[in-house]
C-alpha positions in Angstrom: 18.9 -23.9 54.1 19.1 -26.8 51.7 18.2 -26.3 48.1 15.0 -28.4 47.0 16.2 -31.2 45.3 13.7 -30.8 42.4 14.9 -27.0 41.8 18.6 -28.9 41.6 17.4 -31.8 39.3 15.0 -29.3 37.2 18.7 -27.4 36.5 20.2 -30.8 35.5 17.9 -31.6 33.2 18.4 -28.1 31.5 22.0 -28.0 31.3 21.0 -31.7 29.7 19.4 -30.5 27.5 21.9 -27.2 26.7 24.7 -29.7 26.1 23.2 -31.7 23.4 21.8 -28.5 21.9 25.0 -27.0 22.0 26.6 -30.5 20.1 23.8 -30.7 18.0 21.4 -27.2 17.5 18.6 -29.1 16.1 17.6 -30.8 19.1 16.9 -27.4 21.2 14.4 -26.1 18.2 11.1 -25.9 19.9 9.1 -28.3 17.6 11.8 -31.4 18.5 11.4 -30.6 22.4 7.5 -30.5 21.5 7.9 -33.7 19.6 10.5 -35.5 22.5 7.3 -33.8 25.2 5.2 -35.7 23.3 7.2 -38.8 22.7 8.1 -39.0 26.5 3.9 -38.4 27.6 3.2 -41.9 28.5 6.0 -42.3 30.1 5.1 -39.2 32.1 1.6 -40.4 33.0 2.9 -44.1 33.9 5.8 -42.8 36.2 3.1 -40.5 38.2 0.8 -43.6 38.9 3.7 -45.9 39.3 4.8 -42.9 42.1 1.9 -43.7 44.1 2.1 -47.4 44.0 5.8 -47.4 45.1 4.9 -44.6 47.6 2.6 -47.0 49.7 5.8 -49.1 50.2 4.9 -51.6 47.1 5.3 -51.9 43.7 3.7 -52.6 40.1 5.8 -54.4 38.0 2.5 -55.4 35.6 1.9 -51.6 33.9 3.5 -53.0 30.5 1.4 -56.0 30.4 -2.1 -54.5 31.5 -1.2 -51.5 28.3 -0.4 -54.9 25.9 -4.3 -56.3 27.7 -5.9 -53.4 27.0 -4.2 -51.8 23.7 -5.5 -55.3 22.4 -8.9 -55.4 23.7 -10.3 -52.0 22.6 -8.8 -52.0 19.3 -10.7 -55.0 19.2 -14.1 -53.7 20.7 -13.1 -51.1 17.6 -12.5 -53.5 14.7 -15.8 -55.2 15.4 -17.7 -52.0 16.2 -16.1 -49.5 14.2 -19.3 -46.5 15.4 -18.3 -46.8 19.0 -17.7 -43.3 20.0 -14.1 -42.7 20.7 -14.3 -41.0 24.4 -16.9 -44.3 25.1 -13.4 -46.5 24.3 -11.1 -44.3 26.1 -13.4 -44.5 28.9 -13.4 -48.9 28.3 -9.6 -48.4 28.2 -9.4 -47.0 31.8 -12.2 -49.4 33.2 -10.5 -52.4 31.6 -7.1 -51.1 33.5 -8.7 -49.8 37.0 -9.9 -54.0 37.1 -6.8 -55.2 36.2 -5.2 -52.6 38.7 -7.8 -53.4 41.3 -7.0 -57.4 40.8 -3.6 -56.9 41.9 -4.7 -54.1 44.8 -6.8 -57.3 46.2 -4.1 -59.9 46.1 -2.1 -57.3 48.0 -4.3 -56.1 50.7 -6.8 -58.8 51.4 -4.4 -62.2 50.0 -1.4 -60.3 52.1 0.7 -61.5 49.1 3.8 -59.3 48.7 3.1 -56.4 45.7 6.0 -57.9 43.8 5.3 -61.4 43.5 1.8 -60.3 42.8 2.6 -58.1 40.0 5.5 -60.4 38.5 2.9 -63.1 38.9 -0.2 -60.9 36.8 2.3 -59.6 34.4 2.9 -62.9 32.8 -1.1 -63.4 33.0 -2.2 -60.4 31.6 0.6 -60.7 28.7 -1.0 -64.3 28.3 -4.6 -63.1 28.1 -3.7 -60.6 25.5 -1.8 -63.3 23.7 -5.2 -65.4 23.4 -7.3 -62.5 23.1 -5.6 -61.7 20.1 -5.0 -65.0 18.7 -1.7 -64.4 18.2 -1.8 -61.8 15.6 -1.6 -58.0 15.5 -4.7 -55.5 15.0 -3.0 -53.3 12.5 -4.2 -49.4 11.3 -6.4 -50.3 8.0 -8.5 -52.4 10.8 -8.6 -49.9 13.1 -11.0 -46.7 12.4 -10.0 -43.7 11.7 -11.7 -41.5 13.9 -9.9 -44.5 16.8 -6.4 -43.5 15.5 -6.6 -39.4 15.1 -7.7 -38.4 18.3 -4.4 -38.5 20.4 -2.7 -36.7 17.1 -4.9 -34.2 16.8 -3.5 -31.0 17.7 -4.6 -28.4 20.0 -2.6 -24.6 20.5 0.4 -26.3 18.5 0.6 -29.4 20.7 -1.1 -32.5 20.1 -3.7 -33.8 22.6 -0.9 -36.9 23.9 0.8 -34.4 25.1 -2.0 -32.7 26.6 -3.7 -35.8 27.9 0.0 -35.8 30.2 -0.2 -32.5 31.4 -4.0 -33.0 32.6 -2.5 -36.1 34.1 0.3 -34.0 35.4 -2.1 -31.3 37.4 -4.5 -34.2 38.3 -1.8 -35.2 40.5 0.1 -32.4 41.6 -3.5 -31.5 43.6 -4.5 -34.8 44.3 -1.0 -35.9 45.7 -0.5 -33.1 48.2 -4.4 -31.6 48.6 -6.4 -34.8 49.6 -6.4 -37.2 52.4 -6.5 -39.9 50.1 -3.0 -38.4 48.7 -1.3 -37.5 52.3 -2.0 -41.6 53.1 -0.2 -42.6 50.2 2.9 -41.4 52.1 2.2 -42.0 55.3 0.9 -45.7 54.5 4.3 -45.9 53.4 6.7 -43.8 55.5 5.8 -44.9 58.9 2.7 -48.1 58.3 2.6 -48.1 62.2 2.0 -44.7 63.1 -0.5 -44.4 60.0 -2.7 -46.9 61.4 -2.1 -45.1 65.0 -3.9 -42.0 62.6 -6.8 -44.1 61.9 -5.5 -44.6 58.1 -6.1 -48.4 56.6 -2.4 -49.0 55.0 -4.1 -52.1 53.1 -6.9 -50.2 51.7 -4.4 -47.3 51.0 -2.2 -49.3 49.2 -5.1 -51.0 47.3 -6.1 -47.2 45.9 -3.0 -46.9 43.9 -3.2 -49.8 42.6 -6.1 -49.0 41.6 -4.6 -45.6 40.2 -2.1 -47.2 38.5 -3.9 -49.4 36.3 -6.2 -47.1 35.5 -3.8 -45.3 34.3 -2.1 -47.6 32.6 -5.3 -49.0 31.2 -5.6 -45.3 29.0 -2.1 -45.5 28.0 -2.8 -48.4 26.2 -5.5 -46.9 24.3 -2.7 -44.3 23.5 -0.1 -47.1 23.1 -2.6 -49.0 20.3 -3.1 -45.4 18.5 0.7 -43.9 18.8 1.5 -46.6 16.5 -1.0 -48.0 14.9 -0.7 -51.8 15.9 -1.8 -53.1 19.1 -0.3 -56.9 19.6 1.1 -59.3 22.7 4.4 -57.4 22.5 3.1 -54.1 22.8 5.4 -51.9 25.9 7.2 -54.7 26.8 10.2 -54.6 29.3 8.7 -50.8 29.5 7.4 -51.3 33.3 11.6 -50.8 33.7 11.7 -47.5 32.1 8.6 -46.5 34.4 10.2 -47.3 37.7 13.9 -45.8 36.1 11.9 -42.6 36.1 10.4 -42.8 39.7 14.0 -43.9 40.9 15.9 -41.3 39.0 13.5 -38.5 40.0 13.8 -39.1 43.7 10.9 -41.6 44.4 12.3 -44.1 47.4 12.0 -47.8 46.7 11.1 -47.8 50.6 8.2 -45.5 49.9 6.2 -42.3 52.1 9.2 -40.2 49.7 8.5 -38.6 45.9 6.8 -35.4 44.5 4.8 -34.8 41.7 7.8 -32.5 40.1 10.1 -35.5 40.8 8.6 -38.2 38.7 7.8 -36.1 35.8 11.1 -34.6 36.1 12.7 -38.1 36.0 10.5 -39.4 32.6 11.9 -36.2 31.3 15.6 -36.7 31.9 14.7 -40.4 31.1 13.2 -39.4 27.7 16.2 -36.7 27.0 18.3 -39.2 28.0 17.1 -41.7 25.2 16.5 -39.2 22.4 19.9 -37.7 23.0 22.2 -40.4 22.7 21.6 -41.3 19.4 21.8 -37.8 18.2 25.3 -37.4 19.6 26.5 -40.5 17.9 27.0 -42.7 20.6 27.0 -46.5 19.5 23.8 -48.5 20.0 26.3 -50.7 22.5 26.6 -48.0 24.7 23.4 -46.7 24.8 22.1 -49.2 27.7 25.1 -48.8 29.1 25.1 -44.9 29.4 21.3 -45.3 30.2 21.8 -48.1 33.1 24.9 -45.9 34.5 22.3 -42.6 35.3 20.1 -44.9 37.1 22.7 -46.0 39.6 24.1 -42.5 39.5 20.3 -41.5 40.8 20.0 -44.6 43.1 23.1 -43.7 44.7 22.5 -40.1 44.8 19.2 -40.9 46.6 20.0 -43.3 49.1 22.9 -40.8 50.6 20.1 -38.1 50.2 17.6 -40.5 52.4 20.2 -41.4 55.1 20.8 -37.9 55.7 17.5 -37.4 56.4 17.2 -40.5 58.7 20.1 -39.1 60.5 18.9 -35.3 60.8 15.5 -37.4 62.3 17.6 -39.0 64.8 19.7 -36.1 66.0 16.3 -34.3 66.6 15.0 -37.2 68.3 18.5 -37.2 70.5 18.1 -33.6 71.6 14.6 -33.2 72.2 
């Protein structure tokens, strides 16, 4: 019987883990792994969303630039109204996303543009409408209220809510993925496209869902973004729609979609997040840091791709001797 590979990766990321605690002690106390939970939470949240775009066989390379968009516009909405309750922003924050996530679900499925042209293409718009939305300039803390900036630090049972904002996230998805329809088409829209249409599922509709997900998704983050650190500019999470599909890729997601769990994605933001925290603590130069960091995605890409042909092969030999 073959051991799951999240059981195996769940190990790896422990003995991660064990090996920079045993280096450095400190990093193993339970309030830094709360604080590196916490740190790595949006990443979390993104890589799940991002999971279900790349599972319909596409991808979303505007996640960064729709968090920039909307980290701008509500701290906006909240410089200029300052009383607007705080859930009624949060709630703004995931409409403003679900439209920009919905605008490139459209181009996709009804335009029949390829997911990656369309998403490189919106990226560079959306980072351009936050850009004049903004004027240029930053909306730093003293404009931003302060009932806008404590929420996500707040803390609740020792953790503060970012980090339980991920782990709702995190359960949202682990029933959604595997207990709905909606869920079971994401993979077969983009395992087998032909037979899912044979199963009365719309692939183009299907794929236009997670988009949909996605940005909405992405749209809260960058209410969470604008709060985390109390700025919300142009530049905000940029280049950070690499570290999102990193995750996906190292926690077992295929690039050719219909392959990925729940545990996988969260798993790889995780070892992602370790990853990042731990190299500086173990000294190793700035230089290498990419380096080290690029050099476990390939391990995981390579890792993957065998794991992927030896399923296409086991398919195959059944096929053969049935």
């Amino acid at each position: 019987m073959r051991p799951n590979r999240d059981i195996l990766f769940g190990a790896v990321v422990f003995v991660l883990i064990a090996v920079v605690g045993f280096i450095r002690p400190s990093f193993v106390w339970p309030q830094n792994l709360a604080g590196l939970f916490n740190d790595t939470s949006v990443l979390i949240m993104l890589a799940l969303a991002q999971m279900t775009v790349i599972l319909t066989k596409c991808i979303d390379l505007s996640v960064a630039a729709n968090i920039a968009l909307t980290g701008v516009l509500v701290a906006l909405v909240n410089a200029a109204f300052p009383g607007v309750p705080v859930p009624l922003i949060m709630l703004l924050a995931a409409g403003i996303g679900l439209v920009l996530g919905a605008f490139n679900g459209a181009m996709v499925w009804l335009v029949g543009i390829p997911s990656i042209v369309v998403t490189l293409g919106t990226l560079s718009i959306y980072r351009g409408l936050a850009f004049v939305a903004s004027g240029g300039t930053s909306i730093v803390g003293h404009q931003m209220s302060p009932e806008f900036l404590a929420l996500p630090r707040a803390e609740f049972l020792g953790l503060p809510m970012m980090s339980w904002f991920a782990i709702v996230v995190i359960a949202i998805f682990a029933v959604a993925i595997r207990g709905t329809r909606t869920g079971r088409a994401f993979y077969a829209a983009g395992g087998n496209p032909t037979a899912a249409v044979y199963t009365g599922i719309d692939v183009g509709r299907t794929q236009f869902i997670a988009f949909c997900v996605s940005g909405t998704v992405a749209g809260f983050c960058g209410y969470l973004w604008a709060t985390r650190f109390s700025i919300a500019n142009v530049d905000m999470a940029n280049g950070f729609e690499l570290d999102v599909i990193a995750s996906c890729v190292i926690g077992g997601v295929s690039i050719s979609g219909g392959i990925g769990t729940v545990a996988g994605a969260v798993l790889g933001a995780i070892f992602f997040g370790v990853v990042r925290n731990a190299l500086p603590v173990v000294y190793i130069s700035p230089f290498w840091q990419l380096a080290v960091s690029g050099a476990a995605i390939l391990a995981a890409v390579i890792v993957n791709s065998g794991r992927e042909k030896r399923a296409g092969r086991l398919i195959l030999k059944e096929a053969a001797s049935a």
